[in-house]
Amino acid sequence: MSDNNGFKSGSNLERVLRAGHFAVTCECGPPKGADVEHLEKKINLVKGCVDAANVTDNQTAVVRMSSIGASAILVRNGVEPVMQMVTRDRNRIAAQSDIFGASALGIRNMLCLTGDHQTFGNHPMAKNVFDLDSIQLLDMVRIIRDEGKVNSGDPVEGGIKMFLGAAANPFADPFEFRVIRLAKKISAGADFVQTQCIYDMDRFRQFMKMACDMGLDKKCFILAGLTPLKSAGMAAYMNKNVAGISIPDSVIQRIRGAQKGKQAEEGIRFLIEQIQEVKEIPGIAGVHIMAIEWEDRVREIAERAGLLPRPAIEA
Amino acid sequence: MIIADPKPFGQVKEYIKDYKRVLVVGCGTCVTVCLSGGEAEVQLLASGLRIALGKNGKNPVILEGTVQRQCDEEFVVPVLDRVRDERIDAVVTLACGVGVNFLADRLGSVPVFPGVDTTFYGASAGQGLWAELCAGCGNCITAYTGGICPIARCSKHLLNGPCGGSEKGRCEVAPNSIDCVWQLIYDRLKKLGRLSELQNLLPAKDWRTASDGGVRRSVREYLQEPK
Amino acid sequence: MDKECPQVSAGEILATCSAACPVHTDTREYVQRISRGDYEGALDILLEVNPFPSVCGRICHHPCESECRRKTIDTAVSLRMLKRFVVENTREYRVSRQKKPAERKQGAVAIVGSGPSGLTAARDLALMGYRVSVYEKDTKLGGMLAHAIPRYRLPADALMEDIQDILATGIEVRTGCEVGRDITFQELRKDHDAVLIAVGLAESHSLPIPGTESSGVFLGIPFLWDIANGLRPELGGRTLVVGGGNVAIDIARAAKRLGTSKVYMACLEKREEMPAWQWEIDEAQEEGIEILNSWGPKAILAENGNVSGIEFRRCTRVFDEEHRFSPLYDDSETTQVDVDSVILAIGQKACLDCVSESPVTVDRGRLQCDRSSMATSERGVFACGEVMTGPGSAIQAVATGHDAARVIAHFLQTGETLKIAPRAVQTIGDLPAETAARAKRFERVEVSLTDPAVRIGDFSPIEPGFSEMEALKESRRCLACATGAYLESEAVCAGCLTCVRVCPFGVAKVDRTAVMPAQQCQTCGLCAAECPAAGIALSRFATNKMREKLREMLAGTVAEKISRPFVVSYCCLNETTSREFLREQTEAEIRETGILRVMVPCVGRLSALDLVSPFELGADKLAVLACKEEGCFYTGAEGLLRRRIARAKKFLDEIGVGQESLQLFNTEGSAEQSWPRIWAQLRSAAPDDEVIAAQAAAGGDSR
């Protein structure tokens, strides 16, 4: 962290990480509409269990409430958002404009992503943008924040405070390039990184070893991404159909081997074991729990993993 | 080369169903090579139109022809002459979109309809197969990517490496038919001993040289007539 | 003559078979005509250049087969047998096509000798309009063909067919008239403007060894003459024939047929050096003839003036380093064979008695004659055939007869001699091995000769002709060399490489524009079918010509009167069981049956347009009748056709015709049974008009 004289944004997440705590984040997907009530219900489920909650940006290219809007609602409800932003749907003009808006609404963390291709969503006929990729987005936001200039070089009126995150997928190919790409994201501006969900712990350890060898853990906070498996069927489906996710057979067998009706419990038990495991991996600064449409179990997971209560650090 | 696919027959039929004398005109260059708009396709489409419209009780005269290129005045003049001399009241061109426009700009009151859907700049990828290889962005970056273009060949046009959807060399958008171009770039740079270059950040691209900068023209002043 | 396809470049570059033939018979054309069932057309081709097709169909040494490019793939096409099939199946037509010259010209020609060269010249000159008289000292015409070839090889009636055809041109014949005895050469000259000496080599050489005067020693040609004329020379139980050529073989085999229990042949040459054709040697051995190689006769032994045996010495060399006849012997190694008769067949010479009282120069027994002008020492006296060339084949003699007719005609017109430059024959070249390797193999149709034990019993012909089925099958083995694909206009070729990619034989290339070298092209037509510029044409059976023909046939009122549903049927011409359908259909037949057949030499060459355009011309159904499954002559054609048909079906759906209207069938069993079944099924399964109307309406409204 080159910035010695203070925080990048002073967000709760930044303060927890800087203080050396093992951070916990989760995901809070906005509704497929303007249903604030539904969103607030989810917010309440995770409140107090995490240091910040990611607000996805039209995840899997399915249209939902904007991540800026939903993040503002999280701010209003006392849960710190990590606003996700993808480059799929907005060019650099819209992106910068949205970032200013987000900052103005009190959003202090953002995760810069390229975004799922629209063919996977509910508007495969849409035109995509991809004016920037995620790394260029990071670079652009960092320059706005640190140098006070928009992408064209024009000055920014009033700075922004933003703790910048990036995603890393240790399980996609080419494997050797994954750490290089992480390094690029960090040099472009990533302050923290959340990984794709981990099931293959051996491969993840190998990835972390490579990252630590390059000193990347010293340059940025790496949060291990974990997703609880609800059933063996879900595990098998993800393994087969989601690119960049590989679930070892032994894991699927373990869930399948659980008693009838107990597969979900086995999934959570496995997740808790994983949290303990990643804690021991050098360079890991926290966990990112992606309990997809399972926000009601986040508290239980955090509880059973011994992650509660969350530290409160003065600004 | 410009690649095009034949338009669904029903569309073409619908365009011309009310005309009496229709010229179907092919192009002897790119669309001939990619088997979508050469003389053979002209003959087949014309025959199909005669049959299909005949079944609807209409018997328009469908004339046929192919020129070397529909993107040059000199080659197109005979088409314009035919349209005038043979009292043609509609033209279907099997040239790429360039040809459609080129004819439209010159055909006066006679309408021109596209007979193909122009798809991309590509190359033969085997018998009966063509693949997109260039996006015509106007500012070639392949010097940094081992000669392989991520703008044309990455589904997300990423410039700084593969997204998380790269698996076993395939793109998650269509694993059976699309290679992950970043895997190709990675392998190629590795072969060239230039893997370290991948660590460099390719900055946000200036898209003004692409169509985002407005309609483009290409000029060779030395050959232009002085104004 | 309206040929389907000229040679690659008319008259200049020949297929190897035609090039090898001394008269350059357009072999490929007649074989292709056979394959289409056009036997009369095939005969026309044969008679263009060869007045002796019946003879050649029996005895020709067929250099065409030796040079057949199919050899590189498997075995040569059985061309001689196909020729024989043609003449045996067109006898009436051959008589009906006979014609006399349209106009008479000034000039009379006397031809001495009626062998193949003399009669060829006679026919040519007669057809040009000259008065021609043939003088033959024997009672029969034909020369060596009539007197020296045993009947088991050349039946008399086969020879008669050719001779009668020749005589029909109005040639005057004087048989039994020996020039120099019955009429003087001077008289001959006085009565004619030109004289052609075509007396052949009708006399046998004898041997300068002791014992040749003994009883039981025969000379070859007189021996054969006796047999040909119904006499039976008296041979003892054991006979030895001296000589290793084809005449010697004929003699040995004839001797066997006279009932001689043991027949030997003895010659100077080693087995592989023998001048006789290999197949003749094989057949002779099958008949029990024992061949003694590398022996030179030393003396004929006799007891009481009758032959008792023959003594040989070892021949160590026949030819010197320059391939000249120059035998060496090893006198230390000798052998003796006990026989009762010896027949000498060591070569022939000319009988030149006809010119003995004339100024025509004869030098050491040979007629002086300039090979290129065919002129003898006397102005207006010419020579052709073996008397000029030395020993040769019948078809070579025919070739010189043609040349003689030309020089004589020139002489009659101008009084000048004409030097015929040797024709520089350029061929399309050998079939490259890599092309041949990709071609499918098809077994040659062979006929079984009469069993040796039976055939030595008499002089009956030993070889059966082809049945029609066999001829069709064999004719379709012909590669139709150099009738393949070519780029019609370089201007339309985009160099797209489609031809290169679909060519199953690796032949097509793009050198700026497409090139299909005639030397390699296997004439499958796949490239033409797929060319996106529609720029590749086929010399043989161009499908664009077929479309024009279809359009013509179905123009106007004909189409209206056709029985519906009207089925257009593309049929594979290479399906050998389709004899019945090679007939041309009459208009009435098409109207009444509602079926129009189009015979295509491999339906694989049908383009997508060919599969659609018949519907434009009024067809209700289109059947593509391929040969039997896996039977296609061309590598890879079946798969490509299937995919092309799938595409055409999709298009037919789109244009509202319906994909069921186009169907591909493989022939099952015999085409003659299979195809009518298919047609009947297609005609009965046709949807009624209401359904068609409904489909059309649906097609019209779907937007």
PDB file of C-alpha atoms in Angstrom, chain C residues 290-510:
ATOM      1  CA  GLU C 290       6.235 -77.214 -75.433  1.00  0.00           C
ATOM      2  CA  ILE C 291       8.557 -74.289 -76.066  1.00  0.00           C
ATOM      3  CA  LEU C 292      12.291 -74.862 -76.359  1.00  0.00           C
ATOM      4  CA  ASN C 293      14.107 -71.589 -75.884  1.00  0.00           C
ATOM      5  CA  SER C 294      17.647 -70.559 -76.868  1.00  0.00           C
ATOM      6  CA  TRP C 295      18.214 -73.264 -79.416  1.00  0.00           C
ATOM      7  CA  GLY C 296      19.425 -72.723 -82.978  1.00  0.00           C
ATOM      8  CA  PRO C 297      18.567 -75.368 -85.568  1.00  0.00           C
ATOM      9  CA  LYS C 298      21.680 -77.120 -86.828  1.00  0.00           C
ATOM     10  CA  ALA C 299      20.269 -79.841 -89.039  1.00  0.00           C
ATOM     11  CA  ILE C 300      17.028 -81.550 -89.812  1.00  0.00           C
ATOM     12  CA  LEU C 301      17.556 -85.261 -89.448  1.00  0.00           C
ATOM     13  CA  ALA C 302      15.903 -87.673 -91.804  1.00  0.00           C
ATOM     14  CA  GLU C 303      15.486 -91.401 -92.261  1.00  0.00           C
ATOM     15  CA  ASN C 304      14.599 -92.599 -95.710  1.00  0.00           C
ATOM     16  CA  GLY C 305      13.967 -89.062 -96.796  1.00  0.00           C
ATOM     17  CA  ASN C 306      11.441 -88.582 -94.014  1.00  0.00           C
ATOM     18  CA  VAL C 307      12.029 -86.269 -91.108  1.00  0.00           C
ATOM     19  CA  SER C 308      13.086 -88.133 -87.998  1.00  0.00           C
ATOM     20  CA  GLY C 309      14.277 -85.309 -85.799  1.00  0.00           C
ATOM     21  CA  ILE C 310      16.077 -82.035 -85.572  1.00  0.00           C
ATOM     22  CA  GLU C 311      19.380 -81.136 -84.041  1.00  0.00           C
ATOM     23  CA  PHE C 312      20.011 -77.874 -82.208  1.00  0.00           C
ATOM     24  CA  ARG C 313      22.947 -76.013 -80.824  1.00  0.00           C
ATOM     25  CA  ARG C 314      22.758 -73.652 -77.943  1.00  0.00           C
ATOM     26  CA  CYS C 315      22.062 -70.048 -78.887  1.00  0.00           C
ATOM     27  CA  THR C 316      23.924 -67.796 -76.481  1.00  0.00           C
ATOM     28  CA  ARG C 317      22.885 -64.476 -77.902  1.00  0.00           C
ATOM     29  CA  VAL C 318      20.310 -63.280 -80.415  1.00  0.00           C
ATOM     30  CA  PHE C 319      20.934 -59.557 -80.602  1.00  0.00           C
ATOM     31  CA  ASP C 320      24.134 -57.561 -80.439  1.00  0.00           C
ATOM     32  CA  GLU C 321      24.671 -54.522 -78.287  1.00  0.00           C
ATOM     33  CA  GLU C 322      22.925 -52.356 -80.833  1.00  0.00           C
ATOM     34  CA  HIS C 323      19.902 -54.661 -80.843  1.00  0.00           C
ATOM     35  CA  ARG C 324      20.636 -55.935 -84.295  1.00  0.00           C
ATOM     36  CA  PHE C 325      19.885 -59.556 -85.101  1.00  0.00           C
ATOM     37  CA  SER C 326      23.274 -61.216 -84.681  1.00  0.00           C
ATOM     38  CA  PRO C 327      23.017 -64.629 -83.058  1.00  0.00           C
ATOM     39  CA  LEU C 328      25.951 -66.384 -81.429  1.00  0.00           C
ATOM     40  CA  TYR C 329      26.056 -70.116 -80.787  1.00  0.00           C
ATOM     41  CA  ASP C 330      27.800 -72.516 -78.484  1.00  0.00           C
ATOM     42  CA  ASP C 331      28.451 -75.581 -80.593  1.00  0.00           C
ATOM     43  CA  SER C 332      29.552 -77.593 -77.609  1.00  0.00           C
ATOM     44  CA  GLU C 333      26.033 -77.741 -76.312  1.00  0.00           C
ATOM     45  CA  THR C 334      23.636 -79.509 -78.606  1.00  0.00           C
ATOM     46  CA  THR C 335      20.392 -81.366 -78.340  1.00  0.00           C
ATOM     47  CA  GLN C 336      18.243 -83.469 -80.566  1.00  0.00           C
ATOM     48  CA  VAL C 337      14.477 -83.694 -80.670  1.00  0.00           C
ATOM     49  CA  ASP C 338      12.844 -86.671 -82.323  1.00  0.00           C
ATOM     50  CA  VAL C 339       9.961 -85.475 -84.469  1.00  0.00           C
ATOM     51  CA  ASP C 340       8.109 -86.497 -87.590  1.00  0.00           C
ATOM     52  CA  SER C 341       7.486 -83.029 -89.025  1.00  0.00           C
ATOM     53  CA  VAL C 342       9.252 -79.688 -88.962  1.00  0.00           C
ATOM     54  CA  ILE C 343       7.552 -76.410 -89.853  1.00  0.00           C
ATOM     55  CA  LEU C 344       9.721 -73.384 -90.527  1.00  0.00           C
ATOM     56  CA  ALA C 345       8.298 -70.088 -89.326  1.00  0.00           C
ATOM     57  CA  ILE C 346      11.377 -67.924 -89.116  1.00  0.00           C
ATOM     58  CA  GLY C 347      10.137 -64.973 -91.095  1.00  0.00           C
ATOM     59  CA  GLN C 348       8.554 -63.877 -94.338  1.00  0.00           C
ATOM     60  CA  LYS C 349       9.546 -62.176 -97.482  1.00  0.00           C
ATOM     61  CA  ALA C 350       7.748 -60.469-100.287  1.00  0.00           C
ATOM     62  CA  CYS C 351       6.813 -62.122-103.512  1.00  0.00           C
ATOM     63  CA  LEU C 352       7.661 -59.453-106.079  1.00  0.00           C
ATOM     64  CA  ASP C 353       6.951 -61.387-109.254  1.00  0.00           C
ATOM     65  CA  CYS C 354       4.444 -58.720-110.186  1.00  0.00           C
ATOM     66  CA  VAL C 355       7.178 -56.191-110.901  1.00  0.00           C
ATOM     67  CA  SER C 356       9.829 -58.557-112.209  1.00  0.00           C
ATOM     68  CA  GLU C 357       9.214 -57.591-115.815  1.00  0.00           C
ATOM     69  CA  SER C 358       8.921 -53.896-114.959  1.00  0.00           C
ATOM     70  CA  PRO C 359      11.314 -51.017-114.375  1.00  0.00           C
ATOM     71  CA  VAL C 360      10.311 -50.869-110.713  1.00  0.00           C
ATOM     72  CA  THR C 361      13.529 -51.379-108.802  1.00  0.00           C
ATOM     73  CA  VAL C 362      13.927 -54.347-106.507  1.00  0.00           C
ATOM     74  CA  ASP C 363      17.082 -54.515-104.469  1.00  0.00           C
ATOM     75  CA  ARG C 364      18.182 -57.827-102.956  1.00  0.00           C
ATOM     76  CA  GLY C 365      14.632 -59.078-102.830  1.00  0.00           C
ATOM     77  CA  ARG C 366      13.238 -55.865-101.433  1.00  0.00           C
ATOM     78  CA  LEU C 367      11.096 -53.344-103.207  1.00  0.00           C
ATOM     79  CA  GLN C 368      12.789 -49.957-103.282  1.00  0.00           C
ATOM     80  CA  CYS C 369      10.456 -47.489-101.727  1.00  0.00           C
ATOM     81  CA  ASP C 370      10.693 -44.123-100.000  1.00  0.00           C
ATOM     82  CA  ARG C 371       8.992 -44.372 -96.645  1.00  0.00           C
ATOM     83  CA  SER C 372       7.660 -40.850 -96.458  1.00  0.00           C
ATOM     84  CA  SER C 373       6.370 -40.443-100.006  1.00  0.00           C
ATOM     85  CA  MET C 374       5.655 -44.175-100.433  1.00  0.00           C
ATOM     86  CA  ALA C 375       6.983 -43.830-103.935  1.00  0.00           C
ATOM     87  CA  THR C 376       8.865 -46.573-105.728  1.00  0.00           C
ATOM     88  CA  SER C 377      11.500 -45.941-108.330  1.00  0.00           C
ATOM     89  CA  GLU C 378       8.758 -45.484-110.931  1.00  0.00           C
ATOM     90  CA  ARG C 379       6.627 -42.360-111.086  1.00  0.00           C
ATOM     91  CA  GLY C 380       3.058 -43.186-110.271  1.00  0.00           C
ATOM     92  CA  VAL C 381       3.904 -46.494-108.620  1.00  0.00           C
ATOM     93  CA  PHE C 382       3.576 -46.591-104.875  1.00  0.00           C
ATOM     94  CA  ALA C 383       3.835 -49.181-102.142  1.00  0.00           C
ATOM     95  CA  CYS C 384       2.304 -49.692 -98.740  1.00  0.00           C
ATOM     96  CA  GLY C 385       1.855 -52.341 -96.106  1.00  0.00           C
ATOM     97  CA  GLU C 386       4.425 -54.898 -95.043  1.00  0.00           C
ATOM     98  CA  VAL C 387       6.146 -54.918 -98.429  1.00  0.00           C
ATOM     99  CA  MET C 388       7.207 -51.404 -97.535  1.00  0.00           C
ATOM    100  CA  THR C 389       7.468 -51.519 -93.751  1.00  0.00           C
ATOM    101  CA  GLY C 390       8.576 -55.062 -93.113  1.00  0.00           C
ATOM    102  CA  PRO C 391       6.678 -57.345 -90.731  1.00  0.00           C
ATOM    103  CA  GLY C 392       3.994 -55.590 -88.719  1.00  0.00           C
ATOM    104  CA  SER C 393       0.494 -55.807 -87.410  1.00  0.00           C
ATOM    105  CA  ALA C 394      -2.731 -55.612 -89.336  1.00  0.00           C
ATOM    106  CA  ILE C 395      -3.595 -52.216 -87.900  1.00  0.00           C
ATOM    107  CA  GLN C 396      -0.168 -50.862 -88.859  1.00  0.00           C
ATOM    108  CA  ALA C 397      -0.837 -52.048 -92.388  1.00  0.00           C
ATOM    109  CA  VAL C 398      -4.175 -50.216 -92.300  1.00  0.00           C
ATOM    110  CA  ALA C 399      -2.366 -47.061 -91.267  1.00  0.00           C
ATOM    111  CA  THR C 400      -0.026 -47.253 -94.236  1.00  0.00           C
ATOM    112  CA  GLY C 401      -3.025 -47.865 -96.478  1.00  0.00           C
ATOM    113  CA  HIS C 402      -4.495 -44.535 -95.384  1.00  0.00           C
ATOM    114  CA  ASP C 403      -1.213 -42.813 -96.057  1.00  0.00           C
ATOM    115  CA  ALA C 404      -0.957 -44.419 -99.478  1.00  0.00           C
ATOM    116  CA  ALA C 405      -4.424 -43.161-100.363  1.00  0.00           C
ATOM    117  CA  ARG C 406      -3.360 -39.642 -99.442  1.00  0.00           C
ATOM    118  CA  VAL C 407      -0.174 -39.653-101.456  1.00  0.00           C
ATOM    119  CA  ILE C 408      -1.905 -41.210-104.448  1.00  0.00           C
ATOM    120  CA  ALA C 409      -4.779 -38.723-104.317  1.00  0.00           C
ATOM    121  CA  HIS C 410      -2.248 -35.931-104.167  1.00  0.00           C
ATOM    122  CA  PHE C 411      -0.424 -37.432-107.114  1.00  0.00           C
ATOM    123  CA  LEU C 412      -3.612 -37.782-109.116  1.00  0.00           C
ATOM    124  CA  GLN C 413      -4.529 -34.188-108.455  1.00  0.00           C
ATOM    125  CA  THR C 414      -1.157 -32.567-108.914  1.00  0.00           C
ATOM    126  CA  GLY C 415       1.161 -35.056-110.469  1.00  0.00           C
ATOM    127  CA  GLU C 416       3.434 -34.436-107.520  1.00  0.00           C
ATOM    128  CA  THR C 417       4.617 -36.736-104.804  1.00  0.00           C
ATOM    129  CA  LEU C 418       3.604 -35.887-101.275  1.00  0.00           C
ATOM    130  CA  LYS C 419       5.899 -36.473 -98.382  1.00  0.00           C
ATOM    131  CA  ILE C 420       3.974 -37.439 -95.313  1.00  0.00           C
ATOM    132  CA  ALA C 421       5.715 -36.098 -92.279  1.00  0.00           C
ATOM    133  CA  PRO C 422       5.639 -38.536 -89.414  1.00  0.00           C
ATOM    134  CA  ARG C 423       2.808 -37.339 -87.234  1.00  0.00           C
ATOM    135  CA  ALA C 424       4.107 -35.976 -83.965  1.00  0.00           C
ATOM    136  CA  VAL C 425       1.680 -37.438 -81.505  1.00  0.00           C
ATOM    137  CA  GLN C 426       1.319 -35.659 -78.252  1.00  0.00           C
ATOM    138  CA  THR C 427      -0.553 -37.500 -75.527  1.00  0.00           C
ATOM    139  CA  ILE C 428      -2.095 -36.377 -72.309  1.00  0.00           C
ATOM    140  CA  GLY C 429       0.600 -38.391 -70.571  1.00  0.00           C
ATOM    141  CA  ASP C 430       0.516 -41.088 -67.952  1.00  0.00           C
ATOM    142  CA  LEU C 431      -1.887 -41.048 -65.082  1.00  0.00           C
ATOM    143  CA  PRO C 432       0.207 -39.907 -62.123  1.00  0.00           C
ATOM    144  CA  ALA C 433       0.504 -42.563 -59.453  1.00  0.00           C
ATOM    145  CA  GLU C 434      -0.742 -40.268 -56.706  1.00  0.00           C
ATOM    146  CA  THR C 435      -3.938 -39.638 -58.650  1.00  0.00           C
ATOM    147  CA  ALA C 436      -4.347 -43.309 -59.437  1.00  0.00           C
ATOM    148  CA  ALA C 437      -3.904 -44.189 -55.785  1.00  0.00           C
ATOM    149  CA  ARG C 438      -7.048 -42.241 -54.951  1.00  0.00           C
ATOM    150  CA  ALA C 439      -9.165 -43.858 -57.646  1.00  0.00           C
ATOM    151  CA  LYS C 440     -11.433 -46.793 -56.993  1.00  0.00           C
ATOM    152  CA  ARG C 441     -10.539 -50.156 -58.417  1.00  0.00           C
ATOM    153  CA  PHE C 442     -12.936 -52.083 -60.613  1.00  0.00           C
ATOM    154  CA  GLU C 443     -12.221 -55.556 -61.895  1.00  0.00           C
ATOM    155  CA  ARG C 444     -11.813 -56.014 -65.600  1.00  0.00           C
ATOM    156  CA  VAL C 445     -14.478 -58.140 -67.246  1.00  0.00           C
ATOM    157  CA  GLU C 446     -12.736 -61.248 -68.522  1.00  0.00           C
ATOM    158  CA  VAL C 447     -14.232 -63.909 -70.732  1.00  0.00           C
ATOM    159  CA  SER C 448     -13.295 -67.562 -70.372  1.00  0.00           C
ATOM    160  CA  LEU C 449     -11.657 -69.135 -73.370  1.00  0.00           C
ATOM    161  CA  THR C 450     -12.816 -72.584 -74.391  1.00  0.00           C
ATOM    162  CA  ASP C 451     -11.153 -75.246 -72.284  1.00  0.00           C
ATOM    163  CA  PRO C 452      -7.762 -76.142 -73.855  1.00  0.00           C
ATOM    164  CA  ALA C 453      -8.645 -79.816 -74.016  1.00  0.00           C
ATOM    165  CA  VAL C 454     -11.728 -78.988 -76.050  1.00  0.00           C
ATOM    166  CA  ARG C 455     -10.366 -76.191 -78.176  1.00  0.00           C
ATOM    167  CA  ILE C 456      -7.495 -78.209 -79.657  1.00  0.00           C
ATOM    168  CA  GLY C 457     -10.110 -80.526 -81.152  1.00  0.00           C
ATOM    169  CA  ASP C 458     -10.895 -78.249 -84.087  1.00  0.00           C
ATOM    170  CA  PHE C 459     -10.580 -74.737 -85.508  1.00  0.00           C
ATOM    171  CA  SER C 460     -13.659 -73.295 -83.799  1.00  0.00           C
ATOM    172  CA  PRO C 461     -13.238 -69.847 -82.299  1.00  0.00           C
ATOM    173  CA  ILE C 462     -12.031 -70.161 -78.746  1.00  0.00           C
ATOM    174  CA  GLU C 463     -13.036 -66.800 -77.365  1.00  0.00           C
ATOM    175  CA  PRO C 464     -16.645 -65.823 -76.699  1.00  0.00           C
ATOM    176  CA  GLY C 465     -17.608 -62.179 -77.245  1.00  0.00           C
ATOM    177  CA  PHE C 466     -18.931 -59.917 -74.512  1.00  0.00           C
ATOM    178  CA  SER C 467     -22.571 -60.092 -73.599  1.00  0.00           C
ATOM    179  CA  GLU C 468     -24.264 -56.714 -73.572  1.00  0.00           C
ATOM    180  CA  MET C 469     -24.096 -56.619 -69.792  1.00  0.00           C
ATOM    181  CA  GLU C 470     -20.400 -57.408 -69.860  1.00  0.00           C
ATOM    182  CA  ALA C 471     -19.746 -54.773 -72.498  1.00  0.00           C
ATOM    183  CA  LEU C 472     -21.607 -52.095 -70.545  1.00  0.00           C
ATOM    184  CA  LYS C 473     -19.817 -53.028 -67.389  1.00  0.00           C
ATOM    185  CA  GLU C 474     -16.435 -52.949 -69.047  1.00  0.00           C
ATOM    186  CA  SER C 475     -17.128 -49.759 -70.973  1.00  0.00           C
ATOM    187  CA  ARG C 476     -17.827 -48.007 -67.698  1.00  0.00           C
ATOM    188  CA  ARG C 477     -14.371 -48.811 -66.458  1.00  0.00           C
ATOM    189  CA  CYS C 478     -13.047 -46.345 -69.013  1.00  0.00           C
ATOM    190  CA  LEU C 479     -11.729 -43.257 -67.277  1.00  0.00           C
ATOM    191  CA  ALA C 480     -12.907 -41.132 -70.198  1.00  0.00           C
ATOM    192  CA  CYS C 481      -9.480 -39.564 -70.045  1.00  0.00           C
ATOM    193  CA  ALA C 482      -9.335 -35.846 -70.724  1.00  0.00           C
ATOM    194  CA  THR C 483     -13.067 -35.323 -70.906  1.00  0.00           C
ATOM    195  CA  GLY C 484     -13.081 -33.730 -67.508  1.00  0.00           C
ATOM    196  CA  ALA C 485     -13.415 -30.348 -65.975  1.00  0.00           C
ATOM    197  CA  TYR C 486     -12.076 -27.105 -67.310  1.00  0.00           C
ATOM    198  CA  LEU C 487     -12.467 -23.480 -66.422  1.00  0.00           C
ATOM    199  CA  GLU C 488     -14.711 -21.869 -69.016  1.00  0.00           C
ATOM    200  CA  SER C 489     -13.444 -18.382 -68.460  1.00  0.00           C
ATOM    201  CA  GLU C 490     -10.605 -17.234 -66.272  1.00  0.00           C
ATOM    202  CA  ALA C 491     -12.441 -13.974 -65.773  1.00  0.00           C
ATOM    203  CA  VAL C 492     -15.100 -15.538 -63.565  1.00  0.00           C
ATOM    204  CA  CYS C 493     -12.764 -17.553 -61.357  1.00  0.00           C
ATOM    205  CA  ALA C 494     -12.332 -16.015 -57.948  1.00  0.00           C
ATOM    206  CA  GLY C 495      -9.669 -18.542 -57.029  1.00  0.00           C
ATOM    207  CA  CYS C 496     -11.843 -19.618 -54.127  1.00  0.00           C
ATOM    208  CA  LEU C 497     -10.251 -23.089 -53.880  1.00  0.00           C
ATOM    209  CA  THR C 498     -13.575 -24.883 -53.616  1.00  0.00           C
ATOM    210  CA  CYS C 499     -12.569 -27.069 -56.561  1.00  0.00           C
ATOM    211  CA  VAL C 500      -9.292 -27.865 -54.851  1.00  0.00           C
ATOM    212  CA  ARG C 501     -11.080 -28.792 -51.660  1.00  0.00           C
ATOM    213  CA  VAL C 502     -13.763 -31.003 -53.140  1.00  0.00           C
ATOM    214  CA  CYS C 503     -11.600 -32.792 -55.696  1.00  0.00           C
ATOM    215  CA  PRO C 504     -11.392 -36.374 -54.432  1.00  0.00           C
ATOM    216  CA  PHE C 505      -8.308 -37.001 -56.534  1.00  0.00           C
ATOM    217  CA  GLY C 506      -6.187 -34.040 -55.467  1.00  0.00           C
ATOM    218  CA  VAL C 507      -6.134 -32.846 -59.066  1.00  0.00           C
ATOM    219  CA  ALA C 508      -7.599 -29.351 -59.048  1.00  0.00           C
ATOM    220  CA  LYS C 509      -5.182 -26.535 -58.345  1.00  0.00           C
ATOM    221  CA  VAL C 510      -5.464 -22.804 -58.203  1.00  0.00           C
TER     222      VAL C 510
END
